[in-house]
Amino acid sequence: MLRLDDPTYIYREADDRLYQFLQASDPGESISWVLGGPHSGKSSLMARTAKRLATEGAICFQVGLKPSENPVSESLLYFSLFQIISEQAKLAERGLWQDFLDFAPGLKFQELFQSGLIPAIGAKKLVIFLDRIELLVDWQLLSSLLATLDSLCAQSATSRDAARAQLKFVLLGTVKPSQLLADANREHFNFAYGRLTPIGVSPASQAAGAATQTKPFRATDTGTEMLPANRALGKNITLRKNQILLAPVVGDRRSSDNSPESLGESLGESLGELSKSDRLLLARLAEVSPQSEELLEEILFWTGRQPFLTQFLCDLAISHVKIANGNVRDLRELVKIQILENWPQQERLASHFQRIENGFASGELSVLDLYLEILEHPEGVKYSDRNWQHMDLLASGLVAKQANYLHIANNIYRQVFAQQWVKKTKKRIKQARDNMADQKVYNRDVFMLIDRSGSMTLRDATTAGKKRWEYLQETVQGHVDEILSEEDEDYGIICDEITLYFFNRNQVPAKTIYLRDAEQVQSAFKENKPGGATYLAPALMEAISQWFANRTDDKRAFIIIYTDGQIDDSKELVNAIGKACSQIDNQDEIKILTIGIGSEIQVEKTIEFYLDLDYNASQFKSKKGEDCNIFVFDLIDDVMDEGIVAALERQLEGDPKKGLANWIKERYPNLAGKYFNS
């Protein structure tokens, strides 16, 4: 963060927009977001806005979160926040926290805030800035804090006491827009006083006094953009004036010529048109070059006016370069050696690049695919305010919006985060996901749904001449034993109990059986004789409903279905799968593994029905609007060969193609072409 009096600070439209929001008296607008990539000026904006408001009589508290080696509990978060705010307010908080021992942490914070802090402030405006909120995501405490802040704002807005403080919160950080939008779909994020509601999307903006055409020495806004609508999530969600996205904004020129020479042709600026920060940079560069304008032009060619990179390269030039004749080749060589080839040895630069890369480490591959597309197309990719991948990429800082097209933000990023970086990053993400599959199989609620239709009494070659019912009993008993016995030194067990339903009629199963030992399977089969039709949907919906109703600690689920053919309620089954997807954030939260038994289910038409549900994940959408691949199909003997736990682990692959069984290629070449080559 720059010093408060740093003359090189670039005054941006974001300064005015945040200030105007905090000055507004609308009680329905009490929570503001400022999002952006690493080193995009969020903390400096916070400090300067707080100082500006303080000179007008407002009370401003600035709280910066810090990484912790140990887990941060809800109680520790609220206690620390109250302690820091109390210290800044010079409020005697000692002992107050212990006065509310019976209160939940969030409620305790609210009570102390209302009874202690608000009366001490009086009728003044109170603004609390909370920086680095991305840490709340890591600690899984973002939803809790937002619900608490919303409640505080609601109480403040509905109070009739004229002597009460006017309350505002500003949350800053590198949180991805998609993370906020996903959380906004949750019921307790439907804020009364900080709600995400539709407004018009403002265009990319520039600082006051700047011309529409952005040129290298103009005092342009290095990145103020309203976070746009995202209807791809299935809801009309738009961040309004209280949500600000800091992202690089480049000029309106659509030229694909990024050479310094072409930039020089567009200069033509006199010193009278330069911003204050540009004048100071020029004065510093004049110490090493009589042609400081050309040198600054070269710096901006590389940095695209990104604040951190511009300061870094300017410092590098002053400390390393002596250009007697104004030749910028020395600077280009410096960029090549010190930045492009040896940036890992530059501690500040390496930290900056690493923070950008970390933002992609746990993200979606589709965002990297979009970035690669922009890298490979100089004309850019047309920006859509309904595409969350566009929003996330813009917030990362790697791209900028120019004339409603996304382009690489600057030439340093273009060289450092090039095609090879994309390839390596995608590989690391895929490897991490493969490793995570082993972990994600544990701590699950497990349901088994068993087909007891009349056809289960048939004998055929695929069941070694036994009745399917007898063959299935032996298989299920083995699967139950394997699941209940599975234990990992690091991750614990899959579950200690399996919920069992038998299905045949078009109604919810009358009985629920709880298996804690594999020996219970035999008696369960004896008590439920085969007969009737094959209605699966009621039993599946009951299992899903019970899981949602009794789910604790975000525990995930496996639903294992055993059947011997085409079901009688296929449409209802599809609807049940779609409904389940719409209630979850991530496709790994629940997996439905359907295991086929007998010869009838191996008819190609029947196989195709189940594989369509397995492979065509795009027909189902999660709460975030993403493809939701939760249905999986396999054959009983093939599952026996690898084991039920290994089969479940395979279904946690991010790519549906990897989850498909190899027997499809061997026995159904026509279907293999459809699913593996598409």
XYZ file of C-alpha atoms in Angstrom:
678
model
C 0.000 0.000 0.000
C 1.292 3.466 -0.893
C 1.862 6.076 1.800
C -1.079 8.418 2.306
C 0.995 11.310 1.003
C 2.607 9.392 -1.861
C 2.481 11.792 -4.817
C 2.474 8.979 -7.378
C -0.963 7.740 -6.288
C -3.287 7.778 -9.300
C -6.637 9.330 -8.439
C -9.324 7.208 -10.085
C -13.025 7.275 -10.594
C -13.185 4.533 -7.977
C -12.220 7.164 -5.386
C -15.273 9.248 -6.238
C -17.644 6.310 -6.584
C -16.738 4.829 -3.221
C -16.842 8.248 -1.567
C -20.261 9.011 -3.049
C -21.610 5.664 -1.905
C -20.392 6.269 1.638
C -21.807 9.791 1.630
C -25.257 8.611 0.522
C -27.909 8.372 3.205
C -29.921 5.560 1.591
C -30.404 2.974 4.388
C -30.827 0.256 1.767
C -27.215 0.731 0.649
C -24.987 -0.054 3.616
C -22.478 -2.645 2.406
C -19.963 -1.938 -0.348
C -17.613 -4.280 -2.188
C -14.266 -3.351 -3.744
C -12.784 -6.322 -5.612
C -9.628 -6.581 -7.687
C -6.449 -8.483 -8.421
C -3.258 -8.321 -6.330
C -1.675 -4.863 -6.006
C -4.513 -3.118 -7.835
C -4.768 -0.298 -5.308
C -7.538 -1.523 -2.998
C -5.734 -0.821 0.279
C -4.540 2.596 -0.883
C -8.093 3.426 -1.921
C -9.292 2.385 1.532
C -6.749 4.516 3.383
C -7.343 7.639 1.287
C -11.121 7.334 1.437
C -10.986 6.919 5.213
C -8.799 10.020 5.533
C -11.112 11.998 3.258
C -14.183 11.041 5.290
C -12.436 11.681 8.600
C -11.734 15.296 7.630
C -15.497 15.692 7.252
C -16.264 14.354 10.709
C -16.930 10.681 9.950
C -15.563 7.948 12.194
C -13.605 5.395 10.145
C -12.091 2.135 11.356
C -9.732 0.126 9.141
C -9.365 -3.592 9.851
C -6.920 -5.702 7.863
C -7.207 -9.485 8.082
C -3.984 -11.467 8.240
C -3.205 -15.071 7.248
C -3.067 -17.532 10.118
C -1.154 -20.787 10.367
C -3.866 -22.185 12.631
C -7.587 -22.565 11.853
C -9.610 -19.432 12.580
C -12.838 -20.210 14.398
C -16.018 -18.172 14.264
C -15.527 -17.169 17.889
C -11.947 -16.002 17.292
C -12.980 -13.977 14.238
C -15.696 -11.998 16.008
C -13.673 -11.548 19.201
C -10.709 -10.206 17.203
C -12.898 -7.867 15.154
C -14.563 -6.465 18.254
C -11.217 -6.065 20.006
C -9.605 -4.210 17.079
C -12.598 -1.925 16.535
C -12.837 -1.215 20.269
C -9.158 -0.274 20.420
C -9.548 2.142 17.511
C -12.677 3.583 19.138
C -10.875 3.814 22.511
C -13.723 1.786 23.977
C -13.097 -0.065 27.234
C -13.897 -3.543 25.942
C -12.083 -5.523 28.620
C -14.450 -8.067 30.127
C -17.379 -7.190 27.874
C -16.953 -10.288 25.698
C -17.292 -12.565 28.725
C -20.595 -10.909 29.673
C -22.343 -12.715 26.804
C -21.036 -16.254 27.201
C -24.385 -17.824 26.296
C -24.580 -16.000 22.954
C -23.378 -17.387 19.631
C -20.256 -15.496 18.422
C -22.024 -13.543 15.673
C -24.907 -12.550 17.929
C -22.481 -11.615 20.714
C -20.646 -9.317 18.281
C -23.944 -7.692 17.284
C -25.041 -7.118 20.877
C -21.734 -5.560 21.919
C -21.634 -3.497 18.743
C -25.117 -2.105 19.377
C -24.842 -1.624 23.134
C -21.240 -0.437 23.377
C -19.879 0.965 20.150
C -22.902 2.662 18.571
C -23.779 4.792 21.641
C -20.128 5.857 21.909
C -20.121 7.102 18.308
C -23.301 9.134 18.630
C -24.948 10.610 15.552
C -21.807 10.610 13.420
C -21.294 8.527 10.298
C -19.500 5.270 11.103
C -17.602 3.510 8.307
C -15.805 0.212 8.905
C -13.356 -1.009 6.252
C -12.484 -4.711 6.217
C -9.523 -5.563 3.972
C -8.407 -8.954 2.553
C -11.805 -10.639 2.783
C -10.469 -13.461 0.605
C -9.156 -14.906 3.872
C -12.751 -15.287 5.049
C -13.301 -17.625 2.107
C -10.270 -19.683 3.161
C -11.594 -19.825 6.727
C -15.145 -20.629 5.516
C -16.477 -17.672 7.508
C -17.603 -15.310 4.746
C -21.269 -16.295 4.895
C -21.384 -15.948 8.683
C -19.836 -12.487 8.691
C -22.010 -11.179 5.878
C -25.164 -12.326 7.624
C -23.992 -10.590 10.810
C -23.141 -7.330 9.034
C -26.462 -7.364 7.237
C -28.280 -7.747 10.531
C -26.356 -4.808 12.002
C -27.191 -2.652 8.984
C -30.851 -3.625 9.237
C -30.990 -2.608 12.893
C -29.248 0.678 12.149
C -31.500 1.520 9.199
C -34.755 0.819 11.023
C -33.830 2.710 14.181
C -35.810 5.886 14.857
C -33.135 7.252 17.169
C -31.716 10.346 15.472
C -28.693 10.164 17.758
C -27.600 6.784 16.367
C -24.637 6.514 14.049
C -25.138 6.053 10.309
C -23.488 2.693 9.649
C -21.590 1.633 6.506
C -19.277 -1.297 5.754
C -16.679 -1.548 2.977
C -15.301 -5.021 2.177
C -12.147 -5.198 0.050
C -10.191 -8.110 -1.366
C -9.325 -10.469 -4.178
C -12.448 -12.611 -3.841
C -13.630 -13.888 -7.195
C -16.980 -12.490 -8.356
C -18.183 -16.055 -8.945
C -17.567 -16.853 -5.273
C -19.743 -13.946 -4.176
C -22.461 -14.703 -6.700
C -22.549 -18.343 -5.673
C -22.911 -17.346 -2.036
C -25.586 -14.814 -2.965
C -27.801 -17.678 -4.076
C -27.908 -18.990 -0.529
C -30.946 -18.051 1.456
C -29.131 -16.227 4.250
C -27.315 -14.068 1.706
C -30.560 -12.484 0.573
C -29.625 -9.295 2.373
C -32.151 -6.696 3.368
C -29.544 -3.932 3.438
C -26.629 -5.200 1.356
C -28.541 -7.312 -1.112
C -27.258 -7.976 -4.643
C -29.956 -6.410 -6.793
C -30.223 -5.570 -10.498
C -29.047 -2.239 -11.864
C -27.693 -1.125 -15.219
C -24.087 -1.963 -15.933
C -21.830 1.044 -16.291
C -19.169 1.037 -18.999
C -15.450 0.991 -18.410
C -14.642 4.362 -16.974
C -11.853 6.896 -16.833
C -10.700 9.410 -14.296
C -12.090 12.889 -14.191
C -10.709 15.085 -16.908
C -9.536 12.253 -19.122
C -10.564 12.167 -22.738
C -12.636 9.294 -24.134
C -9.601 8.131 -26.083
C -7.154 6.688 -23.575
C -3.557 7.521 -24.447
C -0.346 6.591 -22.668
C 0.062 9.791 -20.663
C -3.575 10.455 -19.908
C -4.693 10.306 -16.281
C -6.747 7.223 -17.078
C -8.499 5.046 -14.568
C -6.354 1.958 -14.112
C -9.337 -0.007 -13.334
C -12.742 0.967 -12.078
C -15.522 -1.204 -13.373
C -18.935 -1.997 -11.993
C -19.212 -5.712 -11.406
C -21.717 -6.689 -14.085
C -24.798 -8.856 -14.266
C -24.463 -12.605 -14.311
C -27.568 -14.247 -15.628
C -25.584 -17.364 -16.450
C -26.183 -18.379 -12.863
C -29.864 -18.852 -13.552
C -30.826 -15.714 -11.656
C -30.895 -12.058 -12.595
C -28.033 -11.121 -10.295
C -26.192 -7.852 -10.781
C -23.888 -6.038 -8.427
C -25.019 -2.449 -8.122
C -23.321 0.804 -7.160
C -22.074 -0.640 -3.880
C -19.930 -3.203 -5.731
C -16.768 -1.953 -7.435
C -14.411 -4.103 -9.467
C -10.840 -2.867 -9.774
C -9.463 -4.191 -13.046
C -7.153 -2.731 -15.659
C -8.955 -0.602 -18.226
C -7.084 0.136 -21.414
C -7.830 2.583 -24.162
C -10.385 2.371 -26.915
C -7.844 1.853 -29.713
C -8.509 -1.521 -31.342
C -5.116 -1.702 -33.016
C -3.370 -5.041 -32.626
C 0.012 -3.336 -33.014
C 1.460 -3.240 -29.514
C 4.906 -1.994 -30.436
C 6.459 1.003 -28.672
C 6.669 2.731 -32.034
C 2.911 2.502 -32.585
C 2.338 3.789 -29.069
C 4.654 6.674 -29.787
C 2.528 7.717 -32.733
C -0.423 8.121 -30.393
C 1.428 10.218 -27.820
C 1.285 13.834 -28.925
C 0.590 14.871 -25.331
C 2.140 18.076 -23.984
C 3.320 18.312 -20.408
C 0.274 20.412 -19.677
C -1.952 17.372 -20.292
C -0.119 15.013 -17.935
C -1.523 13.884 -14.616
C 0.225 14.771 -11.385
C 1.528 11.224 -10.965
C 2.892 11.220 -14.544
C 4.747 14.471 -13.891
C 6.369 12.963 -10.812
C 7.380 9.823 -12.697
C 8.854 11.960 -15.459
C 10.810 13.998 -12.933
C 12.283 10.839 -11.451
C 13.118 9.398 -14.870
C 14.814 12.636 -15.876
C 17.543 11.674 -13.428
C 18.640 8.838 -15.719
C 17.570 10.049 -19.154
C 17.280 13.395 -20.931
C 14.427 11.822 -22.910
C 12.220 10.957 -19.952
C 9.001 11.019 -22.006
C 10.252 8.255 -24.301
C 11.420 6.287 -21.293
C 8.035 6.616 -19.582
C 6.364 5.628 -22.835
C 8.446 2.445 -22.885
C 7.605 1.698 -19.259
C 3.899 2.084 -19.935
C 4.217 -0.110 -23.015
C 5.365 -2.920 -20.734
C 3.153 -2.255 -17.706
C -0.101 -1.044 -19.265
C -0.258 1.404 -16.327
C -0.746 -1.396 -13.806
C 0.107 0.449 -10.549
C 2.518 -2.044 -9.006
C 4.334 -2.902 -12.241
C 4.668 0.768 -13.210
C 6.204 1.668 -9.845
C 8.440 -1.408 -9.927
C 9.783 -0.802 -13.425
C 10.284 2.902 -12.771
C 12.341 2.078 -9.651
C 14.270 -0.531 -11.631
C 15.058 1.950 -14.393
C 16.268 4.604 -11.981
C 18.486 2.187 -10.055
C 19.926 0.296 -13.039
C 19.823 2.426 -16.157
C 21.914 5.356 -17.297
C 20.740 6.378 -20.752
C 22.977 9.129 -22.015
C 21.328 9.486 -25.406
C 17.746 8.696 -24.461
C 17.957 5.232 -26.039
C 15.289 2.973 -24.581
C 17.082 -0.194 -25.687
C 18.809 -0.333 -22.313
C 15.407 -0.389 -20.643
C 14.178 -3.146 -22.942
C 17.249 -5.203 -22.087
C 16.612 -4.540 -18.405
C 13.024 -5.771 -18.726
C 14.221 -8.881 -20.516
C 16.941 -9.788 -18.007
C 15.485 -8.594 -14.702
C 11.797 -9.344 -15.268
C 11.006 -11.710 -18.115
C 13.934 -14.090 -17.588
C 14.740 -13.745 -13.894
C 11.609 -12.560 -12.131
C 11.782 -15.391 -9.527
C 14.908 -13.659 -8.159
C 12.974 -10.389 -7.706
C 11.219 -10.924 -4.362
C 8.515 -8.265 -4.738
C 7.811 -9.213 -8.334
C 7.771 -12.936 -7.593
C 5.279 -12.329 -4.783
C 3.046 -10.323 -7.125
C 3.075 -12.998 -9.819
C 2.570 -15.771 -7.267
C -0.544 -14.108 -5.852
C -1.999 -13.886 -9.345
C -1.200 -17.544 -10.001
C -2.692 -18.579 -6.656
C -5.984 -17.092 -7.784
C -6.147 -19.723 -10.529
C -4.873 -22.686 -8.497
C -8.281 -23.691 -7.148
C -10.348 -22.198 -9.942
C -12.150 -23.585 -12.942
C -10.269 -24.777 -16.019
C -12.771 -22.880 -18.165
C -11.322 -19.565 -16.930
C -7.848 -20.628 -18.059
C -9.293 -21.753 -21.392
C -10.787 -18.287 -21.823
C -7.466 -16.650 -20.941
C -5.683 -18.842 -23.495
C -8.214 -17.807 -26.130
C -7.471 -14.143 -25.399
C -3.726 -14.819 -25.569
C -4.085 -16.385 -28.995
C -6.405 -13.742 -30.471
C -4.868 -10.234 -30.698
C -8.283 -8.800 -31.546
C -9.505 -9.915 -28.116
C -12.634 -11.730 -26.982
C -15.949 -9.907 -26.826
C -16.907 -9.246 -23.221
C -20.212 -10.526 -21.864
C -21.699 -9.222 -18.643
C -23.573 -12.529 -18.312
C -20.467 -14.699 -18.193
C -18.925 -15.370 -14.771
C -15.675 -16.591 -16.366
C -15.264 -13.137 -17.929
C -15.886 -11.531 -14.539
C -13.394 -13.751 -12.703
C -10.717 -13.217 -15.327
C -11.238 -9.454 -15.296
C -10.969 -9.408 -11.497
C -7.695 -11.365 -11.641
C -6.010 -8.394 -13.302
C -4.520 -10.461 -16.143
C -6.924 -9.011 -18.684
C -8.411 -5.589 -19.308
C -11.576 -4.467 -21.015
C -11.120 -2.295 -24.085
C -14.072 -1.203 -26.230
C -16.081 -4.104 -24.770
C -13.372 -6.629 -25.666
C -11.095 -8.482 -23.259
C -7.364 -8.123 -23.948
C -4.198 -9.041 -22.061
C -3.686 -6.245 -19.528
C -0.029 -5.569 -20.314
C 2.972 -6.968 -22.124
C 4.717 -8.175 -18.981
C 1.745 -10.369 -18.135
C 1.618 -11.515 -21.763
C 5.201 -12.795 -21.528
C 5.127 -14.211 -17.985
C 1.644 -15.748 -18.107
C 2.058 -17.154 -21.601
C 0.749 -20.314 -23.282
C 3.271 -22.538 -21.501
C 2.163 -21.167 -18.124
C -1.471 -21.947 -18.979
C -0.540 -25.502 -19.947
C 1.435 -26.122 -16.736
C -1.228 -24.547 -14.526
C -3.998 -26.642 -16.062
C -1.888 -29.766 -15.548
C -1.309 -28.914 -11.873
C -5.016 -28.275 -11.305
C -5.947 -31.598 -12.902
C -3.344 -33.463 -10.834
C -4.568 -31.789 -7.653
C -8.131 -32.763 -8.471
C -7.078 -36.353 -9.081
C -5.368 -36.409 -5.678
C -8.377 -34.790 -4.056
C -10.608 -37.576 -5.363
C -8.975 -39.941 -2.871
C -9.780 -37.538 -0.056
C -13.302 -36.636 -1.177
C -14.524 -40.227 -1.019
C -14.450 -40.038 2.793
C -16.939 -38.513 5.262
C -20.080 -39.234 3.244
C -23.683 -40.128 3.864
C -24.276 -43.339 1.884
C -27.634 -44.526 0.540
C -28.364 -47.774 -1.305
C -31.481 -48.139 -3.488
C -32.220 -51.723 -4.568
C -34.549 -52.736 -7.391
C -36.958 -55.481 -6.230
C -39.112 -55.606 -9.366
C -40.410 -58.949 -10.651
C -37.614 -59.384 -13.193
C -35.153 -59.827 -10.332
C -36.381 -63.446 -10.049
C -34.950 -64.290 -13.504
C -31.832 -66.364 -14.059
C -29.333 -65.633 -16.828
C -25.755 -66.256 -17.845
C -24.502 -62.915 -16.512
C -25.429 -63.983 -12.967
C -23.804 -67.430 -13.184
C -27.193 -69.095 -13.554
C -28.397 -67.740 -10.223
C -31.475 -65.625 -9.781
C -30.567 -61.971 -10.092
C -31.960 -61.411 -6.595
C -29.592 -63.975 -5.089
C -26.612 -62.709 -7.072
C -27.375 -59.126 -6.090
C -27.639 -60.009 -2.394
C -24.122 -61.431 -2.384
C -22.802 -58.392 -4.254
C -24.512 -55.844 -2.020
C -23.279 -57.631 1.084
C -19.715 -57.343 -0.200
C -20.169 -53.660 -1.085
C -21.608 -52.833 2.336
C -18.706 -54.564 4.055
C -16.151 -52.754 1.876
C -17.689 -49.310 2.448
C -18.139 -49.716 6.213
C -14.618 -51.157 6.587
C -12.828 -48.500 4.529
C -10.674 -46.273 6.728
C -7.798 -43.909 6.016
C -5.192 -42.751 8.506
C -5.581 -39.124 7.420
C -9.193 -38.867 6.228
C -11.046 -41.253 8.531
C -13.968 -43.399 7.316
C -16.518 -43.134 4.527
C -19.440 -43.699 6.907
C -20.501 -45.825 9.860
C -24.043 -46.459 8.618
C -25.730 -47.013 5.242
C -29.362 -46.095 4.595
C -31.123 -48.764 2.502
C -34.334 -48.520 0.445
C -35.988 -51.157 -1.763
C -38.007 -49.820 -4.695
C -40.617 -51.163 -7.130
C -43.906 -49.286 -6.697
C -44.640 -45.722 -7.731
C -44.508 -44.486 -4.145
C -42.051 -43.593 -1.427
C -40.581 -46.767 0.123
C -42.571 -47.751 3.182
C -39.534 -48.823 5.173
C -36.072 -47.412 5.788
C -33.323 -49.838 6.811
C -30.113 -48.714 8.489
C -27.120 -50.981 7.933
C -24.269 -50.876 10.429
C -22.971 -54.337 9.565
C -22.830 -56.344 6.323
C -24.573 -59.284 8.004
C -27.799 -57.244 8.082
C -28.038 -57.454 4.270
C -29.189 -61.080 4.227
C -32.173 -60.460 6.500
C -33.079 -57.281 4.590
C -33.294 -59.260 1.332
C -35.369 -62.003 2.972
C -37.887 -59.454 4.242
C -38.287 -57.829 0.800
C -39.315 -60.286 -1.934
C -39.123 -59.296 -5.638
C -42.314 -58.382 -7.478
C -44.036 -55.562 -9.316
C -42.764 -52.781 -11.576
C -39.601 -50.612 -11.571
C -40.356 -47.111 -10.292
C -37.092 -45.575 -9.122
C -37.788 -41.819 -8.842
C -39.816 -41.872 -5.556
C -37.046 -43.742 -3.719
C -34.337 -41.502 -5.194
C -36.192 -38.310 -4.270
C -36.730 -39.644 -0.745
C -33.008 -40.378 -0.339
C -32.033 -36.932 -1.632
C -34.650 -35.263 0.560
C -33.442 -37.088 3.655
C -29.847 -36.152 2.900
C -30.644 -32.446 2.568
C -32.849 -32.491 5.675
C -30.264 -34.165 7.915
C -27.046 -32.923 6.356
C -24.436 -31.696 8.846
C -21.101 -29.928 8.425
C -21.457 -29.844 4.653
C -21.196 -33.664 4.565
C -21.437 -35.047 1.044
C -23.348 -38.084 -0.198
C -23.132 -41.241 -2.287
C -26.329 -42.827 -3.603
C -25.778 -46.311 -5.045
C -28.610 -47.743 -7.167
C -28.845 -51.401 -8.243
C -31.239 -52.215 -11.110
C -31.641 -54.797 -13.887
C -33.098 -52.821 -16.775
C -34.989 -49.816 -18.064
C -37.056 -48.120 -15.389
C -40.743 -47.181 -15.667
C -40.381 -43.518 -14.674
C -37.411 -42.301 -16.703
C -38.787 -38.756 -17.071
C -39.270 -38.414 -13.319
C -35.752 -39.770 -12.772
C -34.268 -37.074 -15.014
C -36.267 -34.404 -13.174
C -35.069 -35.707 -9.800
C -31.433 -35.523 -10.908
C -31.920 -31.997 -12.245
C -33.574 -30.837 -9.022
C -30.752 -32.267 -6.916
C -28.188 -30.438 -9.045
C -30.015 -27.134 -8.644
C -29.655 -27.402 -4.860
C -25.882 -27.940 -4.684
C -22.874 -25.697 -5.318
C -20.538 -28.360 -6.652
C -21.078 -31.615 -8.531
C -18.878 -33.531 -6.075
C -21.312 -32.902 -3.213
C -23.445 -35.835 -4.318
C -22.760 -38.765 -6.658
C -25.416 -41.189 -7.885
C -23.773 -44.442 -8.999
C -26.182 -46.737 -10.841
C -25.008 -50.351 -11.155
C -26.629 -52.592 -13.759
C -27.226 -56.336 -13.224
C -28.406 -58.989 -15.687
C -28.528 -59.313 -19.458
C -31.476 -57.005 -20.159
C -29.703 -53.904 -18.959
C -26.839 -54.607 -21.342
C -29.022 -54.026 -24.408
C -27.414 -51.124 -26.280
C -30.541 -48.944 -26.186
C -30.801 -49.303 -22.400
C -27.077 -48.716 -21.952
C -27.378 -45.559 -24.055
C -30.162 -44.182 -21.832
C -28.007 -44.453 -18.717
C -24.842 -43.227 -20.417
C -26.685 -40.164 -21.704
C -27.461 -39.277 -18.097
C -23.847 -39.994 -17.175
C -22.043 -38.138 -19.925
C -24.351 -35.259 -20.860
C -23.764 -33.237 -17.708
C -24.580 -30.012 -19.556
C -28.300 -30.806 -19.276
C -28.047 -30.394 -15.488
C -26.943 -27.171 -13.763
C -25.730 -26.496 -10.231
C -26.753 -23.468 -8.157
C -23.824 -21.622 -9.738
C -25.111 -22.407 -13.216
C -22.241 -24.805 -13.947
C -22.523 -28.217 -15.597
C -23.471 -30.772 -12.950
C -22.265 -34.329 -13.536
C -23.669 -36.303 -10.577
C -25.099 -39.400 -12.316
C -22.800 -42.320 -13.120
C -23.484 -45.742 -14.674
C -21.516 -48.990 -14.475
C -22.065 -52.770 -14.681
C -22.025 -55.000 -11.630
C -19.210 -57.358 -12.630
C -16.941 -54.479 -13.646
C -17.515 -52.755 -10.310
C -16.698 -56.051 -8.569
C -13.401 -56.238 -10.459
C -12.129 -52.863 -9.197
C -14.054 -52.643 -5.914
C -16.917 -50.353 -4.950
C -14.672 -47.766 -3.240
C -12.397 -47.490 -6.282
C -15.473 -47.147 -8.498
C -16.731 -44.292 -6.311
C -13.327 -42.572 -6.388
C -13.321 -42.758 -10.182
C -16.607 -40.865 -10.288
C -15.036 -37.885 -8.529
C -13.062 -37.022 -11.649
C -13.782 -33.513 -12.887
C -13.984 -34.710 -16.493
C -17.011 -36.993 -17.149
C -15.017 -38.841 -19.815
C -12.554 -40.052 -17.173
C -15.430 -41.372 -15.078
C -16.741 -43.539 -17.908
C -15.898 -47.225 -17.610
C -13.451 -48.808 -20.060
C -15.878 -51.609 -20.970
C -17.855 -49.128 -23.081
C -14.997 -48.949 -25.589
C -14.618 -52.714 -25.704
C -18.261 -53.837 -25.941
C -20.079 -50.847 -27.432
C -17.822 -49.251 -30.083
C -20.681 -47.157 -31.497
C -21.365 -45.632 -28.103
C -17.645 -45.237 -27.452
C -17.426 -43.021 -30.516
C -20.330 -40.948 -29.256
C -18.993 -40.364 -25.745
C -15.216 -40.544 -26.004
C -14.673 -38.675 -29.262
C -17.163 -35.845 -28.829
